[in-house]
Amino acid sequence: MDEGGLLGGKFLFKKLPDGLLDKTRVRCTICKAEFKYHRSSSSLAYHLRAKHPTESTSTGPRQSTLQEYGACGRITKNVREKVTNSLVVWIAKNCRPVSIVEDDGLREVIRAASGDECYNLPLRGTIVSRLHTLYGDQRAQQSSKLVQVRNVARTGDHWTSVNNNNYLGLTAHFIDYDWTMQSFALTVSKTEERHYAEACADHFLNVANEWKIKDKVTTLGTDSARNMVAAARLLPFEHMPCMPHILQRTVTVSLNDSAFERALAKCRKIVGHFKHSPANAQELKAQQAAHGHQTEPLVQDVPTRWNFTLEMIKRIQRNKFGLTTILTQQNSKVTMLTDQELDRLQKLEELLEPCRYVTKLLGGERYVSCSMVLPALCHLFRIMETSDDDPVYVLRFKKIFTTDLAQRRDSSNLTWLKIATALDPRFKDLKCLSKDERREVWASVHDLLMSETDAHQPSAQTTEEPSPKKSKMSICLLGSPDSDKEEEEDAIDCCLNLYKAEPKIDIGEYPLQWWLKREGAHARLAPIARKYLSTPATTVPCERLFSLSGHIIQKKRASLSSDNVNRIVCLSNWLSAEETGPEFVEGEKKWEKWINPSPYSILSSVGTRCSSEGA
């Protein structure tokens, strides 16, 4: 190629009077025409094809373009459809605005990729129409999953958007016949009525009827708001309160009027002093670098999230030397915490850190969480046991915490939680319960097995042909009327004893894998295990839907219709689930990225707190 040549020497860069090359303009060596050049040779190739069709371009290596999919520099119809559908999936999955197809920047990207204007972006109406089609296809796939299962658990909650509209979010959770945990959105629909209990109950029922799962719904998970609790009483489903929400209320009650409140108030003033002043924040960064600490801003606590209080304490503790230096040099009215107050905050951090472990542990939707509630609460009760070395303010905090948590625990759905714990091979020894409670749990499982057997026994047919007349001596072979029932109870007892005799698996193993391998040996218990282990312990799945909705309903998209909001949120949830998959993959390693030590380690040594009962 000649010096400064392009497309096989057919174009040359323009030479300046001083002998240098102008890389922004090129000249055709055939017709001497000049063109602007911006690193793309598509316009130059177009000039050769239009003005000099007999001239051949360079056959050297070049970047593949969309033209290569079709003949004569045009993409085929199949490829065009594939590109358009990929664009629709991208908009739905990543919650992009439909108007992005009118973006000049995206048009330039597509043009650069195609090497010409061989693919034109579809109109907005086309994208909307295909979004509706995609939603219908994906919804049919999700409905087919629900048809194949017997039991479905749900979580529900309400959310208010930036334009002050109310939305109801509902998610479905179940374990399929491959023992895989499935979880996806059912709806994020706009509601007009006030959130009275009757209206909330009607909304929950309408969605169940719409998806044709009313007879399959087992539990409804909500927060502990009064209207939700009252709505649950009106529904034919078991109510499952959100355990992290219960823990939030317990921590809040324990912190109110506690001896930690004065130190926490000083922390809030310190954080406000640095967050409201960019100059002060910059000084803090300099002090962090001088002490070799990670550069991080301070965190202000939020009344509705106690973990922000914990994070505020931890960051102030980590940066106490830098904060002391800055506040001393500034001679500010905001004073640094005293050594005594810092010591109190250290003790508060030690009390709240296990609560953070439990919240993280119970907040997942891709693994079994319902069976871990009672062992996790048992761990918290053990942490909050008083000792002679505790200061008075710590004793008071522990007493309030345990009393409040015990009351909220007793008001939750303990029967469901106990059965789920018994059917989890990690906790089937029920060490988190007293001996009397264990006997009650196994009696409940026995009754469930009896109900399961009765439900699947064929009813007597009155229209059957009469049996042959038996001899008189054959009546001696007949047993008592209750013999069949006794045999059935013996078989159920044998089934339970066989399950209880199985060795308990390690705390970090996946219980659904255990059931997948041993379903044949415990065929009677398997359907009950699917039903009880599929219930999530939190309403976090709904909260994740609302976080996604917040990215969609923004000030620039406030006029988006509620139907389109529902379609986009559900599509994003469904398509993302298809990509990640519902499998439990390296769960322990995944959680170690969240917190250290692993959250499972807090349950590895859980025993009963009722040692006085000989459990």
mmCIF file of N, CA and C in Angstrom, residues 27-85:
data_model
loop_
_atom_site.group_PDB
_atom_site.id
_atom_site.type_symbol
_atom_site.label_atom_id
_atom_site.label_comp_id
_atom_site.label_asym_id
_atom_site.label_seq_id
_atom_site.Cartn_x
_atom_site.Cartn_y
_atom_site.Cartn_z
ATOM 1 N N ARG A 27 -8.109 11.716 -0.705
ATOM 2 C CA ARG A 27 -8.309 12.047 -2.119
ATOM 3 C C ARG A 27 -8.368 10.758 -2.924
ATOM 4 N N CYS A 28 -9.395 10.678 -3.786
ATOM 5 C CA CYS A 28 -9.545 9.521 -4.675
ATOM 6 C C CYS A 28 -8.483 9.597 -5.768
ATOM 7 N N THR A 29 -7.720 8.527 -5.938
ATOM 8 C CA THR A 29 -6.659 8.517 -6.944
ATOM 9 C C THR A 29 -7.197 8.381 -8.362
ATOM 10 N N ILE A 30 -8.502 8.080 -8.519
ATOM 11 C CA ILE A 30 -9.072 7.874 -9.842
ATOM 12 C C ILE A 30 -9.680 9.174 -10.376
ATOM 13 N N CYS A 31 -10.589 9.763 -9.559
ATOM 14 C CA CYS A 31 -11.266 10.975 -10.012
ATOM 15 C C CYS A 31 -10.808 12.230 -9.277
ATOM 16 N N LYS A 32 -9.810 12.105 -8.393
ATOM 17 C CA LYS A 32 -9.226 13.226 -7.655
ATOM 18 C C LYS A 32 -10.225 13.922 -6.731
ATOM 19 N N ALA A 33 -11.360 13.282 -6.403
ATOM 20 C CA ALA A 33 -12.328 13.888 -5.481
ATOM 21 C C ALA A 33 -11.815 13.774 -4.044
ATOM 22 N N GLU A 34 -12.129 14.806 -3.226
ATOM 23 C CA GLU A 34 -11.694 14.826 -1.833
ATOM 24 C C GLU A 34 -12.878 14.521 -0.912
ATOM 25 N N PHE A 35 -12.576 13.810 0.219
ATOM 26 C CA PHE A 35 -13.596 13.436 1.183
ATOM 27 C C PHE A 35 -13.057 13.647 2.595
ATOM 28 N N LYS A 36 -13.958 13.906 3.509
ATOM 29 C CA LYS A 36 -13.594 13.932 4.919
ATOM 30 C C LYS A 36 -13.424 12.504 5.409
ATOM 31 N N TYR A 37 -12.495 12.306 6.337
ATOM 32 C CA TYR A 37 -12.208 10.961 6.826
ATOM 33 C C TYR A 37 -12.217 10.968 8.351
ATOM 34 N N HIS A 38 -13.038 10.086 8.958
ATOM 35 C CA HIS A 38 -13.156 10.005 10.422
ATOM 36 C C HIS A 38 -12.980 8.552 10.857
ATOM 37 N N ARG A 39 -11.930 7.899 10.387
ATOM 38 C CA ARG A 39 -11.568 6.538 10.775
ATOM 39 C C ARG A 39 -12.504 5.475 10.223
ATOM 40 N N SER A 40 -13.516 5.845 9.464
ATOM 41 C CA SER A 40 -14.437 4.884 8.870
ATOM 42 C C SER A 40 -14.307 4.962 7.358
ATOM 43 N N SER A 41 -14.140 3.820 6.735
ATOM 44 C CA SER A 41 -13.975 3.773 5.283
ATOM 45 C C SER A 41 -15.267 3.411 4.562
ATOM 46 N N SER A 42 -16.394 3.434 5.281
ATOM 47 C CA SER A 42 -17.651 3.032 4.647
ATOM 48 C C SER A 42 -18.047 3.992 3.532
ATOM 49 N N SER A 43 -17.884 5.303 3.748
ATOM 50 C CA SER A 43 -18.238 6.272 2.711
ATOM 51 C C SER A 43 -17.290 6.169 1.514
ATOM 52 N N LEU A 44 -16.024 5.817 1.772
ATOM 53 C CA LEU A 44 -15.072 5.659 0.679
ATOM 54 C C LEU A 44 -15.434 4.440 -0.166
ATOM 55 N N ALA A 45 -15.805 3.342 0.516
ATOM 56 C CA ALA A 45 -16.226 2.154 -0.227
ATOM 57 C C ALA A 45 -17.487 2.423 -1.035
ATOM 58 N N TYR A 46 -18.394 3.218 -0.467
ATOM 59 C CA TYR A 46 -19.619 3.580 -1.198
ATOM 60 C C TYR A 46 -19.278 4.379 -2.458
ATOM 61 N N HIS A 47 -18.299 5.279 -2.357
ATOM 62 C CA HIS A 47 -17.885 6.072 -3.520
ATOM 63 C C HIS A 47 -17.332 5.169 -4.617
ATOM 64 N N LEU A 48 -16.521 4.184 -4.256
ATOM 65 C CA LEU A 48 -15.971 3.279 -5.266
ATOM 66 C C LEU A 48 -17.067 2.473 -5.953
ATOM 67 N N ARG A 49 -18.040 1.972 -5.155
ATOM 68 C CA ARG A 49 -19.110 1.183 -5.760
ATOM 69 C C ARG A 49 -19.995 2.021 -6.667
ATOM 70 N N ALA A 50 -20.229 3.288 -6.283
ATOM 71 C CA ALA A 50 -21.129 4.141 -7.058
ATOM 72 C C ALA A 50 -20.452 4.749 -8.288
ATOM 73 N N LYS A 51 -19.205 5.226 -8.152
ATOM 74 C CA LYS A 51 -18.544 5.954 -9.229
ATOM 75 C C LYS A 51 -17.559 5.095 -10.021
ATOM 76 N N HIS A 52 -16.979 4.097 -9.359
ATOM 77 C CA HIS A 52 -15.975 3.284 -10.036
ATOM 78 C C HIS A 52 -16.266 1.802 -9.778
ATOM 79 N N PRO A 53 -17.385 1.287 -10.283
ATOM 80 C CA PRO A 53 -17.773 -0.102 -9.976
ATOM 81 C C PRO A 53 -16.792 -1.137 -10.503
ATOM 82 N N THR A 54 -15.997 -0.771 -11.545
ATOM 83 C CA THR A 54 -15.066 -1.754 -12.101
ATOM 84 C C THR A 54 -13.789 -1.882 -11.301
ATOM 85 N N GLU A 55 -13.558 -0.924 -10.394
ATOM 86 C CA GLU A 55 -12.349 -0.968 -9.589
ATOM 87 C C GLU A 55 -12.574 -1.874 -8.384
ATOM 88 N N SER A 56 -11.656 -2.689 -8.066
ATOM 89 C CA SER A 56 -11.772 -3.601 -6.913
ATOM 90 C C SER A 56 -11.075 -2.998 -5.727
ATOM 91 N N THR A 57 -11.641 -3.222 -4.538
ATOM 92 C CA THR A 57 -11.041 -2.724 -3.304
ATOM 93 C C THR A 57 -10.068 -3.737 -2.765
ATOM 94 N N SER A 58 -9.437 -3.394 -1.710
ATOM 95 C CA SER A 58 -8.419 -4.255 -1.113
ATOM 96 C C SER A 58 -9.041 -5.549 -0.617
ATOM 97 N N THR A 59 -8.329 -6.639 -0.797
ATOM 98 C CA THR A 59 -8.797 -7.945 -0.341
ATOM 99 C C THR A 59 -8.147 -8.347 0.959
ATOM 100 N N GLY A 60 -7.474 -7.431 1.623
ATOM 101 C CA GLY A 60 -6.803 -7.734 2.874
ATOM 102 C C GLY A 60 -7.781 -7.882 4.017
ATOM 103 N N PRO A 61 -7.272 -8.132 5.227
ATOM 104 C CA PRO A 61 -8.142 -8.309 6.400
ATOM 105 C C PRO A 61 -8.960 -7.061 6.673
ATOM 106 N N ARG A 62 -10.184 -7.220 7.076
ATOM 107 C CA ARG A 62 -11.045 -6.100 7.431
ATOM 108 C C ARG A 62 -12.042 -6.563 8.488
ATOM 109 N N GLN A 63 -12.730 -5.618 9.102
ATOM 110 C CA GLN A 63 -13.695 -5.924 10.157
ATOM 111 C C GLN A 63 -14.978 -6.465 9.557
ATOM 112 N N SER A 64 -15.491 -7.529 10.154
ATOM 113 C CA SER A 64 -16.749 -8.113 9.686
ATOM 114 C C SER A 64 -17.889 -7.152 9.950
ATOM 115 N N THR A 65 -18.822 -7.095 9.045
ATOM 116 C CA THR A 65 -19.969 -6.205 9.182
ATOM 117 C C THR A 65 -21.235 -7.010 8.987
ATOM 118 N N LEU A 66 -22.371 -6.338 9.241
ATOM 119 C CA LEU A 66 -23.660 -6.986 9.039
ATOM 120 C C LEU A 66 -23.913 -7.298 7.571
ATOM 121 N N GLN A 67 -23.171 -6.638 6.642
ATOM 122 C CA GLN A 67 -23.387 -6.901 5.228
ATOM 123 C C GLN A 67 -23.057 -8.339 4.857
ATOM 124 N N GLU A 68 -22.115 -8.943 5.610
ATOM 125 C CA GLU A 68 -21.658 -10.270 5.243
ATOM 126 C C GLU A 68 -22.741 -11.321 5.400
ATOM 127 N N TYR A 69 -23.824 -10.978 6.084
ATOM 128 C CA TYR A 69 -24.895 -11.948 6.256
ATOM 129 C C TYR A 69 -25.754 -12.078 4.999
ATOM 130 N N GLY A 70 -25.677 -11.156 4.065
ATOM 131 C CA GLY A 70 -26.538 -11.184 2.895
ATOM 132 C C GLY A 70 -25.756 -10.992 1.620
ATOM 133 N N ALA A 71 -26.458 -11.108 0.538
ATOM 134 C CA ALA A 71 -25.820 -10.950 -0.756
ATOM 135 C C ALA A 71 -25.911 -9.505 -1.210
ATOM 136 N N CYS A 72 -24.938 -9.126 -2.036
ATOM 137 C CA CYS A 72 -24.914 -7.803 -2.662
ATOM 138 C C CYS A 72 -24.927 -6.693 -1.629
ATOM 139 N N GLY A 73 -24.276 -6.928 -0.476
ATOM 140 C CA GLY A 73 -24.157 -5.872 0.530
ATOM 141 C C GLY A 73 -25.424 -5.590 1.296
ATOM 142 N N ARG A 74 -26.427 -6.458 1.243
ATOM 143 C CA ARG A 74 -27.676 -6.248 1.969
ATOM 144 C C ARG A 74 -27.906 -7.434 2.890
ATOM 145 N N ILE A 75 -28.330 -7.175 4.140
ATOM 146 C CA ILE A 75 -28.593 -8.264 5.065
ATOM 147 C C ILE A 75 -29.924 -8.918 4.712
ATOM 148 N N THR A 76 -30.029 -10.194 5.014
ATOM 149 C CA THR A 76 -31.234 -10.930 4.684
ATOM 150 C C THR A 76 -32.355 -10.593 5.673
ATOM 151 N N LYS A 77 -33.560 -11.014 5.307
ATOM 152 C CA LYS A 77 -34.722 -10.744 6.149
ATOM 153 C C LYS A 77 -34.615 -11.463 7.479
ATOM 154 N N ASN A 78 -34.100 -12.698 7.477
ATOM 155 C CA ASN A 78 -33.961 -13.454 8.721
ATOM 156 C C ASN A 78 -33.000 -12.768 9.678
ATOM 157 N N VAL A 79 -31.885 -12.275 9.118
ATOM 158 C CA VAL A 79 -30.912 -11.592 9.970
ATOM 159 C C VAL A 79 -31.496 -10.280 10.490
ATOM 160 N N ARG A 80 -32.242 -9.579 9.643
ATOM 161 C CA ARG A 80 -32.873 -8.330 10.089
ATOM 162 C C ARG A 80 -33.836 -8.592 11.240
ATOM 163 N N GLU A 81 -34.620 -9.671 11.130
ATOM 164 C CA GLU A 81 -35.547 -10.017 12.208
ATOM 165 C C GLU A 81 -34.784 -10.390 13.475
ATOM 166 N N LYS A 82 -33.683 -11.105 13.312
ATOM 167 C CA LYS A 82 -32.894 -11.506 14.469
ATOM 168 C C LYS A 82 -32.324 -10.291 15.187
ATOM 169 N N VAL A 83 -31.826 -9.319 14.420
ATOM 170 C CA VAL A 83 -31.278 -8.108 15.031
ATOM 171 C C VAL A 83 -32.369 -7.316 15.742
ATOM 172 N N THR A 84 -33.533 -7.215 15.115
ATOM 173 C CA THR A 84 -34.636 -6.469 15.731
ATOM 174 C C THR A 84 -35.100 -7.145 17.017
ATOM 175 N N ASN A 85 -35.219 -8.469 17.011
ATOM 176 C CA ASN A 85 -35.639 -9.181 18.224
ATOM 177 C C ASN A 85 -34.599 -9.057 19.326
#
